[in-house]
PDB file of C-alpha atoms in Angstrom:
ATOM      1  CA  UNK A   1      88.400 116.105 105.700  1.00  0.00           C
ATOM      2  CA  UNK A   2      88.126 115.287 102.028  1.00  0.00           C
ATOM      3  CA  UNK A   3      86.258 112.078 101.267  1.00  0.00           C
ATOM      4  CA  UNK A   4      86.817 109.785  98.323  1.00  0.00           C
ATOM      5  CA  UNK A   5      84.575 106.822  97.708  1.00  0.00           C
ATOM      6  CA  UNK A   6      85.336 103.806  95.578  1.00  0.00           C
ATOM      7  CA  UNK A   7      82.928 101.207  94.295  1.00  0.00           C
ATOM      8  CA  UNK A   8      82.795  98.263  94.415  1.00  0.00           C
ATOM      9  CA  UNK A   9      84.931  97.377  97.412  1.00  0.00           C
ATOM     10  CA  UNK A  10      85.251  93.791  96.252  1.00  0.00           C
ATOM     11  CA  UNK A  11      84.531  92.148  92.941  1.00  0.00           C
ATOM     12  CA  UNK A  12      84.970  88.649  91.645  1.00  0.00           C
ATOM     13  CA  UNK A  13      84.732  88.157  87.915  1.00  0.00           C
ATOM     14  CA  UNK A  14      85.404  85.432  85.400  1.00  0.00           C
ATOM     15  CA  UNK A  15      88.386  85.485  83.110  1.00  0.00           C
ATOM     16  CA  UNK A  16      87.664  87.351  79.892  1.00  0.00           C
ATOM     17  CA  UNK A  17      85.046  89.707  81.315  1.00  0.00           C
ATOM     18  CA  UNK A  18      85.421  93.424  81.989  1.00  0.00           C
ATOM     19  CA  UNK A  19      85.117  95.163  85.320  1.00  0.00           C
ATOM     20  CA  UNK A  20      84.478  98.838  86.015  1.00  0.00           C
ATOM     21  CA  UNK A  21      85.648 100.526  89.186  1.00  0.00           C
ATOM     22  CA  UNK A  22      84.347 103.962  90.142  1.00  0.00           C
ATOM     23  CA  UNK A  23      86.170 106.599  92.138  1.00  0.00           C
ATOM     24  CA  UNK A  24      84.273 109.647  93.409  1.00  0.00           C
ATOM     25  CA  UNK A  25      85.318 112.720  95.327  1.00  0.00           C
ATOM     26  CA  UNK A  26      82.341 113.439  97.565  1.00  0.00           C
ATOM     27  CA  UNK A  27      83.016 116.892  98.972  1.00  0.00           C
ATOM     28  CA  UNK A  28      85.550 118.488  96.689  1.00  0.00           C
ATOM     29  CA  UNK A  29      86.336 118.862  93.033  1.00  0.00           C
ATOM     30  CA  UNK A  30      89.145 116.598  91.972  1.00  0.00           C
ATOM     31  CA  UNK A  31      91.294 118.223  89.327  1.00  0.00           C
ATOM     32  CA  UNK A  32      93.526 115.186  89.229  1.00  0.00           C
ATOM     33  CA  UNK A  33      92.838 111.572  90.025  1.00  0.00           C
ATOM     34  CA  UNK A  34      95.350 108.788  90.320  1.00  0.00           C
ATOM     35  CA  UNK A  35      94.947 105.056  89.949  1.00  0.00           C
ATOM     36  CA  UNK A  36      97.237 102.701  91.806  1.00  0.00           C
ATOM     37  CA  UNK A  37      97.704  98.991  92.028  1.00  0.00           C
ATOM     38  CA  UNK A  38      99.016  97.354  95.148  1.00  0.00           C
ATOM     39  CA  UNK A  39     100.328  93.828  95.485  1.00  0.00           C
ATOM     40  CA  UNK A  40     100.327  92.130  98.892  1.00  0.00           C
ATOM     41  CA  UNK A  41     102.892  93.549 101.305  1.00  0.00           C
ATOM     42  CA  UNK A  42     104.149  96.013  98.705  1.00  0.00           C
ATOM     43  CA  UNK A  43     103.938  99.721  98.179  1.00  0.00           C
ATOM     44  CA  UNK A  44     101.603 101.493  95.812  1.00  0.00           C
ATOM     45  CA  UNK A  45     102.358 101.290  92.116  1.00  0.00           C
ATOM     46  CA  UNK A  46     101.050 104.238  90.113  1.00  0.00           C
ATOM     47  CA  UNK A  47      99.182 103.073  87.020  1.00  0.00           C
ATOM     48  CA  UNK A  48      97.951 106.336  85.570  1.00  0.00           C
ATOM     49  CA  UNK A  49      97.172 109.963  86.231  1.00  0.00           C
ATOM     50  CA  UNK A  50      94.058 111.581  84.881  1.00  0.00           C
ATOM     51  CA  UNK A  51      92.968 115.185  84.681  1.00  0.00           C
ATOM     52  CA  UNK A  52      89.337 116.050  84.157  1.00  0.00           C
ATOM     53  CA  UNK A  53      88.479 116.253  80.495  1.00  0.00           C
ATOM     54  CA  UNK A  54      91.873 114.977  79.332  1.00  0.00           C
ATOM     55  CA  UNK A  55      93.226 111.617  78.364  1.00  0.00           C
ATOM     56  CA  UNK A  56      94.926 109.727  81.138  1.00  0.00           C
ATOM     57  CA  UNK A  57      98.690 109.532  81.299  1.00  0.00           C
ATOM     58  CA  UNK A  58      99.802 105.964  81.827  1.00  0.00           C
ATOM     59  CA  UNK A  59     102.964 104.856  83.539  1.00  0.00           C
ATOM     60  CA  UNK A  60     105.475 102.798  81.647  1.00  0.00           C
ATOM     61  CA  UNK A  61     104.466  99.179  81.384  1.00  0.00           C
ATOM     62  CA  UNK A  62     100.754  99.786  81.974  1.00  0.00           C
ATOM     63  CA  UNK A  63      98.614  98.745  79.021  1.00  0.00           C
ATOM     64  CA  UNK A  64      96.268 101.603  78.216  1.00  0.00           C
ATOM     65  CA  UNK A  65      93.997  99.366  76.134  1.00  0.00           C
ATOM     66  CA  UNK A  66      93.596  96.990  79.027  1.00  0.00           C
ATOM     67  CA  UNK A  67      93.135  99.536  81.796  1.00  0.00           C
ATOM     68  CA  UNK A  68      90.743 102.149  80.443  1.00  0.00           C
ATOM     69  CA  UNK A  69      90.510 105.298  82.492  1.00  0.00           C
ATOM     70  CA  UNK A  70      87.856 107.946  82.107  1.00  0.00           C
ATOM     71  CA  UNK A  71      87.742 111.177  84.085  1.00  0.00           C
ATOM     72  CA  UNK A  72      84.589 112.701  82.716  1.00  0.00           C
ATOM     73  CA  UNK A  73      83.792 115.060  85.562  1.00  0.00           C
ATOM     74  CA  UNK A  74      85.489 116.786  88.458  1.00  0.00           C
ATOM     75  CA  UNK A  75      84.054 114.237  90.860  1.00  0.00           C
ATOM     76  CA  UNK A  76      84.204 110.933  89.006  1.00  0.00           C
ATOM     77  CA  UNK A  77      86.866 108.768  87.444  1.00  0.00           C
ATOM     78  CA  UNK A  78      86.445 105.193  86.313  1.00  0.00           C
ATOM     79  CA  UNK A  79      88.900 102.392  85.709  1.00  0.00           C
ATOM     80  CA  UNK A  80      87.762  99.563  83.464  1.00  0.00           C
ATOM     81  CA  UNK A  81      89.797  96.387  83.432  1.00  0.00           C
ATOM     82  CA  UNK A  82      89.046  94.859  80.056  1.00  0.00           C
ATOM     83  CA  UNK A  83      89.285  91.145  79.295  1.00  0.00           C
ATOM     84  CA  UNK A  84      90.428  90.458  82.816  1.00  0.00           C
ATOM     85  CA  UNK A  85      92.785  87.593  83.544  1.00  0.00           C
ATOM     86  CA  UNK A  86      93.816  86.003  86.851  1.00  0.00           C
ATOM     87  CA  UNK A  87      97.067  87.993  86.836  1.00  0.00           C
ATOM     88  CA  UNK A  88      94.972  91.176  87.003  1.00  0.00           C
ATOM     89  CA  UNK A  89      93.784  90.134  90.456  1.00  0.00           C
ATOM     90  CA  UNK A  90      94.990  92.816  92.817  1.00  0.00           C
ATOM     91  CA  UNK A  91      94.043  95.685  95.084  1.00  0.00           C
ATOM     92  CA  UNK A  92      93.214  98.792  93.074  1.00  0.00           C
ATOM     93  CA  UNK A  93      93.076 102.120  94.843  1.00  0.00           C
ATOM     94  CA  UNK A  94      92.298 105.575  93.574  1.00  0.00           C
ATOM     95  CA  UNK A  95      93.170 108.971  94.948  1.00  0.00           C
ATOM     96  CA  UNK A  96      92.083 112.479  94.180  1.00  0.00           C
ATOM     97  CA  UNK A  97      93.709 115.875  94.447  1.00  0.00           C
ATOM     98  CA  UNK A  98      92.023 119.239  94.534  1.00  0.00           C
ATOM     99  CA  UNK A  99      93.432 122.048  92.409  1.00  0.00           C
ATOM    100  CA  UNK A 100      96.102 123.918  94.318  1.00  0.00           C
ATOM    101  CA  UNK A 101      96.408 121.269  97.008  1.00  0.00           C
ATOM    102  CA  UNK A 102      99.346 118.941  97.490  1.00  0.00           C
ATOM    103  CA  UNK A 103      97.794 116.070  99.357  1.00  0.00           C
ATOM    104  CA  UNK A 104      96.035 113.156  97.733  1.00  0.00           C
ATOM    105  CA  UNK A 105      92.981 111.668  99.396  1.00  0.00           C
ATOM    106  CA  UNK A 106      92.405 108.017  98.848  1.00  0.00           C
ATOM    107  CA  UNK A 107      89.411 105.842  98.265  1.00  0.00           C
ATOM    108  CA  UNK A 108      89.017 102.661 100.314  1.00  0.00           C
ATOM    109  CA  UNK A 109      90.230 100.469  97.471  1.00  0.00           C
ATOM    110  CA  UNK A 110      88.785  97.664  95.371  1.00  0.00           C
ATOM    111  CA  UNK A 111      89.905  94.096  95.699  1.00  0.00           C
ATOM    112  CA  UNK A 112      89.578  92.417  92.308  1.00  0.00           C
ATOM    113  CA  UNK A 113      89.682  88.655  91.993  1.00  0.00           C
ATOM    114  CA  UNK A 114      89.613  87.129  88.538  1.00  0.00           C
ATOM    115  CA  UNK A 115      88.772  83.430  88.427  1.00  0.00           C
TER     116      UNK A 115
ATOM    117  CA  UNK B   1     118.709 105.088  93.111  1.00  0.00           C
ATOM    118  CA  UNK B   2     115.617 105.043  95.262  1.00  0.00           C
ATOM    119  CA  UNK B   3     114.146 108.425  95.910  1.00  0.00           C
ATOM    120  CA  UNK B   4     112.343 107.427  99.091  1.00  0.00           C
ATOM    121  CA  UNK B   5     113.923 104.970 101.485  1.00  0.00           C
ATOM    122  CA  UNK B   6     112.241 103.438 104.472  1.00  0.00           C
ATOM    123  CA  UNK B   7     114.816 101.217 106.118  1.00  0.00           C
ATOM    124  CA  UNK B   8     112.542  99.548 108.663  1.00  0.00           C
ATOM    125  CA  UNK B   9     110.401  96.834 107.069  1.00  0.00           C
ATOM    126  CA  UNK B  10     108.789  96.090 110.430  1.00  0.00           C
ATOM    127  CA  UNK B  11     108.713  97.387 113.972  1.00  0.00           C
ATOM    128  CA  UNK B  12     107.297  96.143 117.255  1.00  0.00           C
ATOM    129  CA  UNK B  13     106.601  98.772 119.886  1.00  0.00           C
ATOM    130  CA  UNK B  14     105.063  98.570 123.329  1.00  0.00           C
ATOM    131  CA  UNK B  15     101.764 100.399 123.742  1.00  0.00           C
ATOM    132  CA  UNK B  16     102.109 103.973 125.071  1.00  0.00           C
ATOM    133  CA  UNK B  17     105.719 104.271 123.939  1.00  0.00           C
ATOM    134  CA  UNK B  18     106.766 106.797 121.321  1.00  0.00           C
ATOM    135  CA  UNK B  19     107.628 105.509 117.849  1.00  0.00           C
ATOM    136  CA  UNK B  20     109.937 106.918 115.211  1.00  0.00           C
ATOM    137  CA  UNK B  21     109.551 105.688 111.647  1.00  0.00           C
ATOM    138  CA  UNK B  22     112.472 106.519 109.404  1.00  0.00           C
ATOM    139  CA  UNK B  23     112.306 108.064 105.958  1.00  0.00           C
ATOM    140  CA  UNK B  24     115.116 109.453 103.858  1.00  0.00           C
ATOM    141  CA  UNK B  25     114.682 111.015 100.463  1.00  0.00           C
ATOM    142  CA  UNK B  26     116.697 112.048  97.462  1.00  0.00           C
ATOM    143  CA  UNK B  27     115.851 114.994  95.265  1.00  0.00           C
ATOM    144  CA  UNK B  28     117.619 117.813  93.498  1.00  0.00           C
ATOM    145  CA  UNK B  29     114.549 120.054  93.657  1.00  0.00           C
ATOM    146  CA  UNK B  30     114.521 123.016  96.008  1.00  0.00           C
ATOM    147  CA  UNK B  31     110.753 122.873  96.328  1.00  0.00           C
ATOM    148  CA  UNK B  32     109.283 119.551  97.338  1.00  0.00           C
ATOM    149  CA  UNK B  33     106.959 118.059  99.880  1.00  0.00           C
ATOM    150  CA  UNK B  34     106.937 115.016 102.114  1.00  0.00           C
ATOM    151  CA  UNK B  35     103.921 113.027 103.217  1.00  0.00           C
ATOM    152  CA  UNK B  36     103.146 110.230 105.581  1.00  0.00           C
ATOM    153  CA  UNK B  37     100.208 107.907 105.048  1.00  0.00           C
ATOM    154  CA  UNK B  38      98.855 105.124 107.216  1.00  0.00           C
ATOM    155  CA  UNK B  39      97.349 101.974 105.732  1.00  0.00           C
ATOM    156  CA  UNK B  40      95.509  99.742 108.200  1.00  0.00           C
ATOM    157  CA  UNK B  41      94.623  96.174 107.308  1.00  0.00           C
ATOM    158  CA  UNK B  42      91.360  97.401 105.758  1.00  0.00           C
ATOM    159  CA  UNK B  43      93.455  98.849 102.920  1.00  0.00           C
ATOM    160  CA  UNK B  44      92.462 102.487 102.985  1.00  0.00           C
ATOM    161  CA  UNK B  45      95.310 105.005 102.774  1.00  0.00           C
ATOM    162  CA  UNK B  46      94.938 107.654 105.453  1.00  0.00           C
ATOM    163  CA  UNK B  47      96.778 110.964 105.108  1.00  0.00           C
ATOM    164  CA  UNK B  48      98.622 111.778 108.320  1.00  0.00           C
ATOM    165  CA  UNK B  49     100.939 114.728 107.865  1.00  0.00           C
ATOM    166  CA  UNK B  50     102.662 116.942 105.302  1.00  0.00           C
ATOM    167  CA  UNK B  51     105.915 118.901 105.366  1.00  0.00           C
ATOM    168  CA  UNK B  52     106.913 121.378 102.698  1.00  0.00           C
ATOM    169  CA  UNK B  53     110.576 121.890 101.975  1.00  0.00           C
ATOM    170  CA  UNK B  54     110.333 125.572 102.819  1.00  0.00           C
ATOM    171  CA  UNK B  55     108.416 125.078 106.046  1.00  0.00           C
ATOM    172  CA  UNK B  56     110.609 126.255 108.883  1.00  0.00           C
ATOM    173  CA  UNK B  57     108.712 124.475 111.603  1.00  0.00           C
ATOM    174  CA  UNK B  58     108.299 120.731 111.850  1.00  0.00           C
ATOM    175  CA  UNK B  59     104.763 119.700 110.992  1.00  0.00           C
ATOM    176  CA  UNK B  60     102.554 118.379 113.775  1.00  0.00           C
ATOM    177  CA  UNK B  61      99.077 116.854 113.730  1.00  0.00           C
ATOM    178  CA  UNK B  62      97.860 115.622 117.069  1.00  0.00           C
ATOM    179  CA  UNK B  63     100.024 112.683 118.117  1.00  0.00           C
ATOM    180  CA  UNK B  64     101.930 112.804 114.832  1.00  0.00           C
ATOM    181  CA  UNK B  65     104.934 114.970 114.200  1.00  0.00           C
ATOM    182  CA  UNK B  66     107.419 115.045 111.389  1.00  0.00           C
ATOM    183  CA  UNK B  67     111.075 115.388 112.311  1.00  0.00           C
ATOM    184  CA  UNK B  68     112.317 117.203 109.231  1.00  0.00           C
ATOM    185  CA  UNK B  69     116.096 117.411 108.856  1.00  0.00           C
ATOM    186  CA  UNK B  70     116.660 119.029 105.507  1.00  0.00           C
ATOM    187  CA  UNK B  71     120.444 118.786 105.426  1.00  0.00           C
ATOM    188  CA  UNK B  72     120.271 115.087 106.139  1.00  0.00           C
ATOM    189  CA  UNK B  73     117.312 114.645 103.771  1.00  0.00           C
ATOM    190  CA  UNK B  74     115.298 112.845 106.368  1.00  0.00           C
ATOM    191  CA  UNK B  75     111.636 113.162 107.282  1.00  0.00           C
ATOM    192  CA  UNK B  76     110.967 110.802 110.131  1.00  0.00           C
ATOM    193  CA  UNK B  77     107.462 110.322 111.509  1.00  0.00           C
ATOM    194  CA  UNK B  78     107.127 110.409 115.271  1.00  0.00           C
ATOM    195  CA  UNK B  79     104.043 108.967 116.915  1.00  0.00           C
ATOM    196  CA  UNK B  80     103.724 109.890 120.559  1.00  0.00           C
ATOM    197  CA  UNK B  81     101.984 107.661 123.111  1.00  0.00           C
ATOM    198  CA  UNK B  82     101.313 104.809 120.696  1.00  0.00           C
ATOM    199  CA  UNK B  83      97.969 103.047 120.746  1.00  0.00           C
ATOM    200  CA  UNK B  84      96.884  99.609 119.579  1.00  0.00           C
ATOM    201  CA  UNK B  85      95.018 101.257 116.719  1.00  0.00           C
ATOM    202  CA  UNK B  86      98.305 102.588 115.377  1.00  0.00           C
ATOM    203  CA  UNK B  87      99.194  99.104 114.154  1.00  0.00           C
ATOM    204  CA  UNK B  88      99.327  99.466 110.369  1.00  0.00           C
ATOM    205  CA  UNK B  89     101.602  99.970 107.380  1.00  0.00           C
ATOM    206  CA  UNK B  90     103.098 103.431 107.172  1.00  0.00           C
ATOM    207  CA  UNK B  91     104.282 104.931 103.906  1.00  0.00           C
ATOM    208  CA  UNK B  92     106.475 107.949 103.334  1.00  0.00           C
ATOM    209  CA  UNK B  93     106.003 109.754 100.021  1.00  0.00           C
ATOM    210  CA  UNK B  94     107.425 112.768  98.232  1.00  0.00           C
ATOM    211  CA  UNK B  95     106.175 115.169  95.587  1.00  0.00           C
ATOM    212  CA  UNK B  96     108.652 117.040  93.448  1.00  0.00           C
ATOM    213  CA  UNK B  97     108.025 120.452  91.982  1.00  0.00           C
ATOM    214  CA  UNK B  98     108.740 119.405  88.421  1.00  0.00           C
ATOM    215  CA  UNK B  99     105.561 117.348  88.304  1.00  0.00           C
ATOM    216  CA  UNK B 100     102.569 119.589  87.714  1.00  0.00           C
ATOM    217  CA  UNK B 101     100.191 116.824  88.720  1.00  0.00           C
ATOM    218  CA  UNK B 102     101.981 116.408  92.040  1.00  0.00           C
ATOM    219  CA  UNK B 103     102.490 112.702  91.593  1.00  0.00           C
ATOM    220  CA  UNK B 104     103.849 111.042  94.676  1.00  0.00           C
ATOM    221  CA  UNK B 105     106.937 108.890  94.889  1.00  0.00           C
ATOM    222  CA  UNK B 106     106.418 106.184  97.481  1.00  0.00           C
ATOM    223  CA  UNK B 107     108.641 104.386  99.919  1.00  0.00           C
ATOM    224  CA  UNK B 108     108.380 100.652 100.501  1.00  0.00           C
ATOM    225  CA  UNK B 109     106.601 101.102 103.806  1.00  0.00           C
ATOM    226  CA  UNK B 110     107.094 100.091 107.418  1.00  0.00           C
ATOM    227  CA  UNK B 111     104.811  97.660 109.175  1.00  0.00           C
ATOM    228  CA  UNK B 112     104.218  98.864 112.715  1.00  0.00           C
ATOM    229  CA  UNK B 113     102.802  96.532 115.317  1.00  0.00           C
ATOM    230  CA  UNK B 114     101.859  97.904 118.727  1.00  0.00           C
ATOM    231  CA  UNK B 115     102.057  95.344 121.508  1.00  0.00           C
ATOM    232  CA  UNK B 116      99.637  95.547 124.459  1.00  0.00           C
TER     233      UNK B 116
END
């Protein structure tokens, strides 16, 4: 099956610093990648959709200047949380979709804690 | 109105019994797709099964089957012979044809606990 990796799996950072999370499709080319945020015991909340070589499309209410998304290649997308604050602490999970395919394959997620 | 409804926040099932997780959906599209994902406590979302709106047969993948009732707009997941490792959150999701990126609309999830 399709494999998506995500790094780091856990990160603790101080308030005001920036954190970069990488999402890689290991055995397929990801035309589209999605970034989600998940609060405890809740469903996934889509933050943004990115297509390779294009600017990401952000969902309503998601600050694009705070959550910078780059999808520079067909196998890599990054999410940078800039000037992180404790309220940004959450589980961030990416997924990737191959061109022509319906299903999204997910990375293992990144647990971000901002102190 | 919610597009994906999972009415069971939690379920307890005895090991080896069959489990049905409910999912109803709302769409005006003729072409759409329904997914089920499993999320164990580790957090990773695992794709289980997919059903397209035009598929005539119910989808099956090993112990998983999707009971697709188009007229009732339901897409229930059936797990046969449940195992302890099936304990997890289960999410139903839908893609609509109008979205070229195939974004998924997610249900709230059902927490399934298998009892030994």
